[in-house]
XYZ file of C-alpha atoms in Angstrom:
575
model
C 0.000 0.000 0.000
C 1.800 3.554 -1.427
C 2.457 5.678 1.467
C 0.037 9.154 1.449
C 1.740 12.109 0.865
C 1.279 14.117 3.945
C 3.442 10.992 5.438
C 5.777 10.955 2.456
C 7.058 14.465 3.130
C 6.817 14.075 7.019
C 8.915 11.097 6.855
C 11.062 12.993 4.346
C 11.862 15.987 6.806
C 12.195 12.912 9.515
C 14.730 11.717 7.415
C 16.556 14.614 7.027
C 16.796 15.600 10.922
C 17.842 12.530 11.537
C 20.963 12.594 9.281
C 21.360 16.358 10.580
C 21.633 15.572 14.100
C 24.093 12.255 13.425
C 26.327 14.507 11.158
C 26.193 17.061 14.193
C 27.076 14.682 16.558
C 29.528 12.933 14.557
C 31.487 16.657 13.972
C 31.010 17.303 18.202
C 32.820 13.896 18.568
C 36.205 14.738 16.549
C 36.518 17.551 18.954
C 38.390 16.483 21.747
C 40.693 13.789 19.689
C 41.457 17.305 17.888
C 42.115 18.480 21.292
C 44.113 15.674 22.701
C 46.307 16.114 19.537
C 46.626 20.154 20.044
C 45.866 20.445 16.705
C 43.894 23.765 16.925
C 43.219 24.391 13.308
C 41.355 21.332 12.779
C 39.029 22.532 15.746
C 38.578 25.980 14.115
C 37.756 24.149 11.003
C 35.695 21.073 12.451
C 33.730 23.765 14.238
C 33.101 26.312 11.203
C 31.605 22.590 9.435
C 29.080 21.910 11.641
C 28.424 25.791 11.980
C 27.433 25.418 8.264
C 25.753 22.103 8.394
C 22.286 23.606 9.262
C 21.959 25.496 5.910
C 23.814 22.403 3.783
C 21.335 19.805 4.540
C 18.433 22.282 4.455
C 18.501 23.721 1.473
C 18.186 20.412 -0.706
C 15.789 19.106 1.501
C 13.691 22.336 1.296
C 13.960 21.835 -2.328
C 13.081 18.013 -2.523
C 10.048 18.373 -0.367
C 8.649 21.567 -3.020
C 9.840 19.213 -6.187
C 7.555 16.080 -4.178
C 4.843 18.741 -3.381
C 4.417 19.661 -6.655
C 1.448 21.941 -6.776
C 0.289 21.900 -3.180
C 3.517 23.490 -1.848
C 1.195 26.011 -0.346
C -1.951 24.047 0.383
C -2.627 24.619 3.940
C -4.301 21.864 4.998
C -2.015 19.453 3.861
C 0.583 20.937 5.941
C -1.442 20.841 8.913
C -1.644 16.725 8.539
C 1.938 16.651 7.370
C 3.164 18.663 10.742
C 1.087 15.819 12.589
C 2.719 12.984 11.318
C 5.743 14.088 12.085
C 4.506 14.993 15.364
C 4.061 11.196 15.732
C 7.411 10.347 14.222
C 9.290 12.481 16.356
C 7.910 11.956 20.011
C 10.083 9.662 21.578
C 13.968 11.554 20.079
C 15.983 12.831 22.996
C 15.888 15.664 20.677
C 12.573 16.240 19.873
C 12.617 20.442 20.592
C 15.868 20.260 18.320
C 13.341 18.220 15.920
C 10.834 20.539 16.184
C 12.611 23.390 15.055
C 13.868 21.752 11.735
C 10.289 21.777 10.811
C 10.010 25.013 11.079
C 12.925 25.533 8.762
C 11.677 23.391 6.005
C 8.664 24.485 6.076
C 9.836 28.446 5.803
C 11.827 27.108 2.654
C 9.513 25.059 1.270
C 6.202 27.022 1.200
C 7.409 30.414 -0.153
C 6.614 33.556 1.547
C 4.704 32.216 4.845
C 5.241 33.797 8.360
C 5.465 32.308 10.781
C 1.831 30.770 11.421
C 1.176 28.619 14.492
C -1.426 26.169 12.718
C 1.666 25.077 10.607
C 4.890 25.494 12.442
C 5.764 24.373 16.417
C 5.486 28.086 17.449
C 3.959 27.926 20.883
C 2.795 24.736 21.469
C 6.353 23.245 21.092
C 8.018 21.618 23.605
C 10.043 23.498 25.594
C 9.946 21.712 28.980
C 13.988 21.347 30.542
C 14.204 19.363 33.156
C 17.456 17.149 34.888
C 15.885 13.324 35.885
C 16.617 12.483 39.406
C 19.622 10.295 39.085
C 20.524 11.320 35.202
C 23.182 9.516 33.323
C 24.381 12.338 32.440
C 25.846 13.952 35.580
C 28.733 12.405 37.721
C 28.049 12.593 41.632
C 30.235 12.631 44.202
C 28.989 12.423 47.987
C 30.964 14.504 51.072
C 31.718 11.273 52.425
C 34.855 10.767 49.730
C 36.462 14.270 51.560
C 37.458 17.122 49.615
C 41.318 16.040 48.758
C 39.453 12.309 46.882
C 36.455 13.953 45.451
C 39.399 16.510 43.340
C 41.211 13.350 42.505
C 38.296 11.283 41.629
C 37.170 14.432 39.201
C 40.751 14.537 37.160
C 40.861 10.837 36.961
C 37.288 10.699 35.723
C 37.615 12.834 32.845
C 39.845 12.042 29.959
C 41.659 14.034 27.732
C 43.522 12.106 25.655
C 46.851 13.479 27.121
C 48.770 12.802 30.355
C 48.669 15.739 33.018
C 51.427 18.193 32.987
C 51.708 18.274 36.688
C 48.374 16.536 38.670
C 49.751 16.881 42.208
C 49.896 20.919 41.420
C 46.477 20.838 40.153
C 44.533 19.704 42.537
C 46.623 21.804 45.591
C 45.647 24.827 43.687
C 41.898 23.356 43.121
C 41.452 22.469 46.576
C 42.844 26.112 47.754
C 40.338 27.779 45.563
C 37.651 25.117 47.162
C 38.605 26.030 50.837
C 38.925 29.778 49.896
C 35.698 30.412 48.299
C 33.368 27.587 49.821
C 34.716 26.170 52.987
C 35.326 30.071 54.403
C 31.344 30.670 53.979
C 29.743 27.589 54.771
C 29.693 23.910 56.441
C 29.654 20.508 55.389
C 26.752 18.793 56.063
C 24.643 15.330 55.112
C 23.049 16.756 52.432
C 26.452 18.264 50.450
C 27.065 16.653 47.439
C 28.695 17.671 44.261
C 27.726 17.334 40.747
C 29.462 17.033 37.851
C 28.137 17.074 33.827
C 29.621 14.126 31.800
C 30.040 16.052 29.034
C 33.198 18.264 27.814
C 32.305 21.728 26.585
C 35.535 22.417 24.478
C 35.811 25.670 22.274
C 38.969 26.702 20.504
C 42.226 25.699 23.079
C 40.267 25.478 26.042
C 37.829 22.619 27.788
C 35.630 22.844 30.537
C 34.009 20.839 33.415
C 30.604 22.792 34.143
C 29.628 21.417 37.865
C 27.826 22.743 41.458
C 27.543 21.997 44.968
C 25.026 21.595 47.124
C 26.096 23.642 50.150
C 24.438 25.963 52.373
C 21.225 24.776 51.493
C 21.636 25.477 47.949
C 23.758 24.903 44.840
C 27.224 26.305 44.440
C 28.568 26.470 40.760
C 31.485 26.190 39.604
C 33.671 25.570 36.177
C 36.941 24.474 35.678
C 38.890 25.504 32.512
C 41.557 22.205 31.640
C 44.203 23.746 29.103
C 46.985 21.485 27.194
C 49.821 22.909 26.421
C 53.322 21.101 24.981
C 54.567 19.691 28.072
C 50.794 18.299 28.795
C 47.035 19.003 30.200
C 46.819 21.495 33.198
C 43.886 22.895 34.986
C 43.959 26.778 34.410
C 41.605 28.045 37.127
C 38.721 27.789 39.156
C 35.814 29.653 38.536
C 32.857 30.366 40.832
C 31.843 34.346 40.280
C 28.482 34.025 38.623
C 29.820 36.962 36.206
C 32.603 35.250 34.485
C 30.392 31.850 34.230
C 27.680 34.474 32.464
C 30.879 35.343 30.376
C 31.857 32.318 29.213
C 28.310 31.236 27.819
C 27.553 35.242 27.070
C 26.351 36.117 23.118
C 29.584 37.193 22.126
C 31.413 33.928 22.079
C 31.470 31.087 19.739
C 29.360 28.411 20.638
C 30.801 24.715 22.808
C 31.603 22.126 21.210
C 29.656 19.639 23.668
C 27.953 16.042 23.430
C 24.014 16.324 24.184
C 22.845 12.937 24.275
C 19.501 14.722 25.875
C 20.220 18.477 24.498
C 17.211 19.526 27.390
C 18.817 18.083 30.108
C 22.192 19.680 29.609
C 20.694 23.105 28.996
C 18.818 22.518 32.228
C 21.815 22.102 34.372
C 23.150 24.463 32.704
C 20.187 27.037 33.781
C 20.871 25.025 37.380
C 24.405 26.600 37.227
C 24.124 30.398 35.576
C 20.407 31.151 36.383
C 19.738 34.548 34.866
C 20.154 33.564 31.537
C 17.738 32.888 29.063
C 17.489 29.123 27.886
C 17.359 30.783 24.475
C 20.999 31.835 25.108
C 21.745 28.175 26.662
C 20.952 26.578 23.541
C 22.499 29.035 21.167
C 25.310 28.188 23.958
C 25.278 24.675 23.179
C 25.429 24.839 19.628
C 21.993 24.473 19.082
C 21.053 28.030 17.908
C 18.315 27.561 15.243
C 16.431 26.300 17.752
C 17.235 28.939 20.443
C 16.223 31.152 17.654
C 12.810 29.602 17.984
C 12.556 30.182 21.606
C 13.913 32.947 21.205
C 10.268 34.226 19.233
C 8.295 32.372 21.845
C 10.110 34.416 24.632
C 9.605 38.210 21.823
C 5.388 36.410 21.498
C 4.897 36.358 25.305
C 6.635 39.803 25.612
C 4.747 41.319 23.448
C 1.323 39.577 25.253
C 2.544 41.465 28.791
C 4.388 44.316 27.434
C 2.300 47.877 26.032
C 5.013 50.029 25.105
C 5.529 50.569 20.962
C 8.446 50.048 18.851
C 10.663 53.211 18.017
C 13.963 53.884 16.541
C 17.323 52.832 18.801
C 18.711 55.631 20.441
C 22.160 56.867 19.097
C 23.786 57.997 16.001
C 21.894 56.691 13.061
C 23.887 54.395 10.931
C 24.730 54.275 6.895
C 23.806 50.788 6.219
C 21.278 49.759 9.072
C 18.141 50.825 10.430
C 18.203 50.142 13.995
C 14.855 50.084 16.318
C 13.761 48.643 19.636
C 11.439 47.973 22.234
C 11.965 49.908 25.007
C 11.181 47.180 27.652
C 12.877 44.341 25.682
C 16.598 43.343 25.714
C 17.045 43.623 22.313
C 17.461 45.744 18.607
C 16.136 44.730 15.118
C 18.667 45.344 12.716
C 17.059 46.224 9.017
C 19.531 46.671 5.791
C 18.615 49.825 4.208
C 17.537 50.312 0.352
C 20.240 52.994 -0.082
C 23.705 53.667 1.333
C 25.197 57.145 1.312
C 28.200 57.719 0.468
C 31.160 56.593 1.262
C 29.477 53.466 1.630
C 29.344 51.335 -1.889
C 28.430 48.282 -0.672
C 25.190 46.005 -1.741
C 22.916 44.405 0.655
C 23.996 41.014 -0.389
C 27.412 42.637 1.029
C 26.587 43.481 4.247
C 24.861 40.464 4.625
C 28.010 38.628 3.285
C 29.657 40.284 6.382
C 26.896 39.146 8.791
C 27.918 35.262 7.753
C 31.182 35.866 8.097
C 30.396 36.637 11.797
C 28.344 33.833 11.934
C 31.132 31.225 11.142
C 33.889 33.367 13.014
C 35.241 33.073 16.178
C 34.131 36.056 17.636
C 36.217 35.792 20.837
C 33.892 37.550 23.505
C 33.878 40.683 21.389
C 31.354 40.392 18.927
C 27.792 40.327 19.082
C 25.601 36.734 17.837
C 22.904 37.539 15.763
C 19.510 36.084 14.979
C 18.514 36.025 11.066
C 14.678 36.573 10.280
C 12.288 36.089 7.192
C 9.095 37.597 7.419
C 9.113 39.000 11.038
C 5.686 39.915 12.317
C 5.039 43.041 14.562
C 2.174 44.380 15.371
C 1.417 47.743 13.637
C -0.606 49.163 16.742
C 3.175 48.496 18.702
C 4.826 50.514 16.265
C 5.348 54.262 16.798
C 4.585 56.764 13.766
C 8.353 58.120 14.282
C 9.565 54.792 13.489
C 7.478 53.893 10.953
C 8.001 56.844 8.781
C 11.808 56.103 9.306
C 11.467 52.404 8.116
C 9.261 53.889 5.057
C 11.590 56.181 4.376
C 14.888 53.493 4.404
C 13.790 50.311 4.413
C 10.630 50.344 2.376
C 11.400 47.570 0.029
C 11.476 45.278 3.277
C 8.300 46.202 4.289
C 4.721 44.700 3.798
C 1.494 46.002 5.458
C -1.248 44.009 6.320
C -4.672 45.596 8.093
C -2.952 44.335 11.121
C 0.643 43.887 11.137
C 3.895 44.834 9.768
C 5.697 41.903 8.138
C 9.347 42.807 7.871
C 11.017 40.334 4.810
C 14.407 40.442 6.512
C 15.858 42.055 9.449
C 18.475 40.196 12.618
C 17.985 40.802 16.017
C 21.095 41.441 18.587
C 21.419 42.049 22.078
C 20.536 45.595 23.013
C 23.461 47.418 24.369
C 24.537 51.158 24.951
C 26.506 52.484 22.536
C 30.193 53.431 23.205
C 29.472 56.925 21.738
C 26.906 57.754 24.179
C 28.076 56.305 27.107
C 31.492 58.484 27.005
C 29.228 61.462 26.779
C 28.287 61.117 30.793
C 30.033 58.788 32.829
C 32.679 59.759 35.266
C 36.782 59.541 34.370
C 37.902 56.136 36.352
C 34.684 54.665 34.688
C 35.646 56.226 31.304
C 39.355 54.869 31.672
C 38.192 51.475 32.338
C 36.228 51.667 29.533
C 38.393 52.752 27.185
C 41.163 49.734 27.937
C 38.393 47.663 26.814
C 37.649 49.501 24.127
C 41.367 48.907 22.799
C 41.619 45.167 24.331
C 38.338 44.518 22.053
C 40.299 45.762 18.842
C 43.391 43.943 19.616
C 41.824 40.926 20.465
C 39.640 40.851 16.984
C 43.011 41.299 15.413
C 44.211 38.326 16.878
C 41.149 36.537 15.797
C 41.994 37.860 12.605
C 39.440 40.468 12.416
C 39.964 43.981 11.270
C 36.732 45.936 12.146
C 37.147 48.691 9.667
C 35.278 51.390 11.188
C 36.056 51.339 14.670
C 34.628 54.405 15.756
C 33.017 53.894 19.566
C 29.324 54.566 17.734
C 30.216 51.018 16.684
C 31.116 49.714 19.734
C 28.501 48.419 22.961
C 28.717 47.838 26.546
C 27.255 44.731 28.321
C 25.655 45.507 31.509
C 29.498 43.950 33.092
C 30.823 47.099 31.028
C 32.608 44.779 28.557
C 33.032 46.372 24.842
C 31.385 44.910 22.352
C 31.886 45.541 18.612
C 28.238 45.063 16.780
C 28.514 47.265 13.146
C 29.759 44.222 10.447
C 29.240 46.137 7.251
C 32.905 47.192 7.165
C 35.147 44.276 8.232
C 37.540 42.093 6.716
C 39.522 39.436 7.484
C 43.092 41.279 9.310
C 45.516 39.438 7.074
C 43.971 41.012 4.124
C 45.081 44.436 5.212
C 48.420 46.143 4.298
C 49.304 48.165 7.731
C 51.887 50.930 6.662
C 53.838 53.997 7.994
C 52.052 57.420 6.714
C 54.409 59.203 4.166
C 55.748 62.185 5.772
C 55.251 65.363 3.663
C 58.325 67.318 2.701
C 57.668 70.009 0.196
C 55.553 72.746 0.258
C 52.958 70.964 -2.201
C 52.800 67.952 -0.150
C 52.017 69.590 3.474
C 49.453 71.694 2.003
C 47.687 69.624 -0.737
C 43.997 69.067 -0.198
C 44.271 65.709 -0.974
C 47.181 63.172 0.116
C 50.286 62.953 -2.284
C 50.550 59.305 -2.029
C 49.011 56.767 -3.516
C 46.374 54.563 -1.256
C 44.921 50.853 -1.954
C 41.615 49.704 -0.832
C 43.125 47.812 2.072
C 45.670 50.533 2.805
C 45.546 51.125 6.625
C 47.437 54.098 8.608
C 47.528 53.205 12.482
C 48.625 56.208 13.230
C 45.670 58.019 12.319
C 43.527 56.375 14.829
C 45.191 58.542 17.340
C 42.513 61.421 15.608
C 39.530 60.261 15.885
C 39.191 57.500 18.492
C 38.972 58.979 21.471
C 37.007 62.481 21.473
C 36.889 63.222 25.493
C 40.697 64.992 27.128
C 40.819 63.592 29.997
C 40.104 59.804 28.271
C 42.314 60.747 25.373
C 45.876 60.657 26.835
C 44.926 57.955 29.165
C 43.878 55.862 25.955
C 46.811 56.864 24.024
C 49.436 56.027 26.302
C 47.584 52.338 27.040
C 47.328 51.291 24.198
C 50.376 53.027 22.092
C 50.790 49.662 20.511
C 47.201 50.496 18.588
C 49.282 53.164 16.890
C 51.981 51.185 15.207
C 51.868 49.401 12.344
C 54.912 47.305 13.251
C 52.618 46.055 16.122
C 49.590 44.847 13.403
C 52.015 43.420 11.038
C 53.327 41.286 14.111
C 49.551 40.164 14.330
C 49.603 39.314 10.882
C 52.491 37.118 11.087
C 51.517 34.773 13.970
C 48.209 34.481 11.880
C 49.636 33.300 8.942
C 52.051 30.990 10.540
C 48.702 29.059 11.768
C 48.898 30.473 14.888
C 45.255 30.229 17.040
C 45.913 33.345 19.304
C 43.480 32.158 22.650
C 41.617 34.811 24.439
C 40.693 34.046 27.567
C 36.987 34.334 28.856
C 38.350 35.425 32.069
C 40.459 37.678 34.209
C 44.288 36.433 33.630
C 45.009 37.278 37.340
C 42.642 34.620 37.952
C 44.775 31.754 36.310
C 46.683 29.406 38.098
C 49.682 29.977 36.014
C 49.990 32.973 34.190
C 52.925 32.168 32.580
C 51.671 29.004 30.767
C 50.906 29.830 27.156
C 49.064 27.061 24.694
């Protein structure tokens, strides 16, 4: 008996999640062989692989499913019983909410032009529930009774990492220091203390780390311990309990773990367990798993909007070329439109700038660049939306926009973190603030570089603080990849001609770059600007970049650490 169709293309999309989330798995699993063998650039390349493997296996099964549909590709009913057989396929994976999602994204490519409709797509009724099962395979337990000195042992021997310690006996001294200066100083042992461990690895670029808490005090105590391997062997490089740098670690401006989620749920709700305030949209993303913290993500914007009355209006700041910014004022985050037209200077195209948004995407952005959401036909209410901003989106965006008697449907915009802009935050804080700021300002630049990242325009207008005060660079349309840049020494004029020509003398390529310009226009405020100069002089020199440069090309993976290096065990130890 021929199968009906509805089941054909539900057991089609089956199909193709279940290859997805073996290829995903399989491209997890070569991670820490790659890091047993130090062999960094295969885990920068392992890592941008299954970044793309989303779109890969998408797109052709988008494609077969409209080719199989024929004629119906839009009949709305039939989707409706297609969505329920899959239902039915997919309710006993581990990974159904991952499942879920990838419905959602063939459907989008398969039946052109819908928003996002709950009758078709797992919207609101999807499951969402996180939850760690009492006794979970996943975690490792270890009771008081084994005393502090075994249960540190017991944890180094349990985990492997494919490489012999550098120096054990060192490690767990300075573990059980930190243990007996942060938890033993505040509170006492009792019959109910117990620690807990997560089975799984989360590696990213040179680093690994054991996510874990303890129940002490009557409540859990988290904690994370970063595992480094240098030449001479593995070493633990710190001990971690301030809630602020474990935010930091999982925070939207780092590449996401490479980590084994047998149960992708359970590990995002220990995860919750051990940094509480953030969202489990970010968890996911976190995880890997960001096209379905994208979908939470809406779920979280849907029930805002529900309990929320305030409208939509353009993002406070200095209005860009390229993008058209606006917000919510009681939400977290900016939408992010490309604009129809670009003044001059900027030549760029739209397919450009969102060229540039990919290349974020795929990129290590190294705690100093904002993660992005990407949306199709993006619903808002036109009630929400102030005149102010809607004349503004008419008046730049208009080709993205489509009115309905109800809503504004927006064809393509991203959504980012909101955070104050550089510019504006300079105008009014105090000077020790504004000097802290402003070492971060230049740490963020240098440590893009590294990452081989050259942001172009790095005016602080294109530059955010976090609510830690930690600079964030979120304007894309301009970068390029640092070892494409030629870094020189500005020509010094010596005739009469040359200091007073209206134009420079010399001849400049595209990719010319002049550090010692940036001493101009970087920092506006006096009492910031010597302070700024004198920090960072290196900023200045072109020597300095082309040193960058170098190390890059050699195959160098420069690490930046997601925490304090005064922190760190051993300072000196370099991987």
């Amino acid at each position: 008996m021929s199968k009906s169709l509805d089941y054909q293309i539900a057991e089609k999309i089956f199909n193709g999640f279940l290859t997805y989330i073996k290829s995903f798995n399989a491209y997890t699993r070569l991670t820490p062989k790659y890091f047993s063998e130090r062999n960094w650039q295969a885990i920068q390349l392992n890592h941008k692989q299954r970044l793309r493997l989303y779109k890969d296996l998408l797109f052709p099964l988008a494609a077969s499913c409209k080719k199989s549909l024929a004629d119906r590709s839009t009949d709305r009913a039939l989707w409706t019983t297609i969505k329920t057989e899959y239902s039915h396929l997919i309710s006993t994976l581990p990974e159904l909410e991952i499942a879920e999602t990838f419905f959602n994204s063939v459907i989008r490519k398969t039946y052109e032009n819908v928003d996002i409709d709950e009758d078709l797509m797992f919207v609101m009724e999807g499951h969402d529930f996180c939850s760690i099962r009492e006794n979970s395979d996943l975690i490792r337990n270890y009771p008081k009774g084994l005393g502090l000195d075994k249960i540190i042992l017991q944890i180094l021997d349990d985990f492997d990492f494919g490489a012999p310690f550098m120096e054990k006996e060192k490690d767990i001294k300075f573990l059980i220091e930190g243990v007996q200066k942060v938890i033993l100083t505040r509170y006492k042992i009792d019959s109910e203390t117990r620690t807990q461990i997560l089975k799984s690895i989360f590696y990213r670029n040179k680093a690994a780390y054991l996510i874990g808490r303890t129940f002490v005090g009557k409540k859990w105590m988290p904690f994370i311990i970063p595992i480094m391997h240098s030449k001479d062997g593995i070493f633990v490089d710190t001990l971690i309990f301030d809630p602020n740098l474990m935010s930091h670690l999982f925070s939207f401006t780092r590449s996401y773990f490479m980590v084994e989620a047998e149960v992708p749920s359970e590990i995002v709700a220990f995860l919750s367990s051990v940094i509480p305030h953030k969202k489990i949209h970010e968890l996911y993303n976190a995880i890997g798993f960001n096209k379905h913290g994208k979908t939470l993500f809406y779920r979280d914007f849907l029930h805002h909007l529900d309990n929320s009355k305030d409208q939509f209006v353009v993002a406070p700041g200095i209005k860009g070329m390229v993008m058209t910014v606006f917000t919510l004022p009681s939400l977290n985050i900016v939408f992010k439109l490309i604009k129809d037209h670009f003044e001059p200077p900027k030549n760029m195209t739209r397919q450009e700038v969102r060229e540039k948004y990919k290349l974020v995407s795929l990129h290590d952005r190294v705690g100093r660049m904002a993660d992005t959401h990407e949306f199709e036909y993006f619903k808002i209410p036109k009630d929400r939306i102030s005149p102010d901003l809607i004349q503004e989106l008419r008046n730049t965006t208009n080709s993205l926009l489509n009115f309905t008697d109800t809503h504004l449907v927006i064809k393509h915009l991203y959504t980012e973190r909101k955070m104050e802009p550089l510019n504006l935050y300079l105008e009014h804080c105090g000077t020790e603030e504004g000097k802290k700021v402003v070492e971060d300002y230049g740490r963020a630049i240098l440590q893009l570089a590294q990452a081989n990242i050259f942001p172009g325009d790095m005016m602080t207008k294109n530059f955010g603080l976090t609510r830690q005060k930690r600079v964030i660079f979120y304007d894309y349309d301009e970068i390029e990849f640092l070892n494409d840049m030629n870094f020189r020494v500005k020509p010094k004029a010596e005739t009469y001609e040359q200091i007073y020509a209206p134009e420079p003398w010399y001849s400049i390529a595209k990719n010319d770059v002049f550090p010692e310009d940036f001493k101009r226009w970087m920092i506006g405020r006096k009492d910031l600007k010597e302070h700024f100069l004198d920090y960072h002089s290196n900023l200045f020199s072109p020597e300095y970049w082309q040193g960058i440069q170098v190390r890059i090309e050699k195959g160098e993976l420069i690490h930046a650490y997601p925490y304090p290096e005064e922190i760190r065990f051993r300072p000196e130890l370099k991987v």
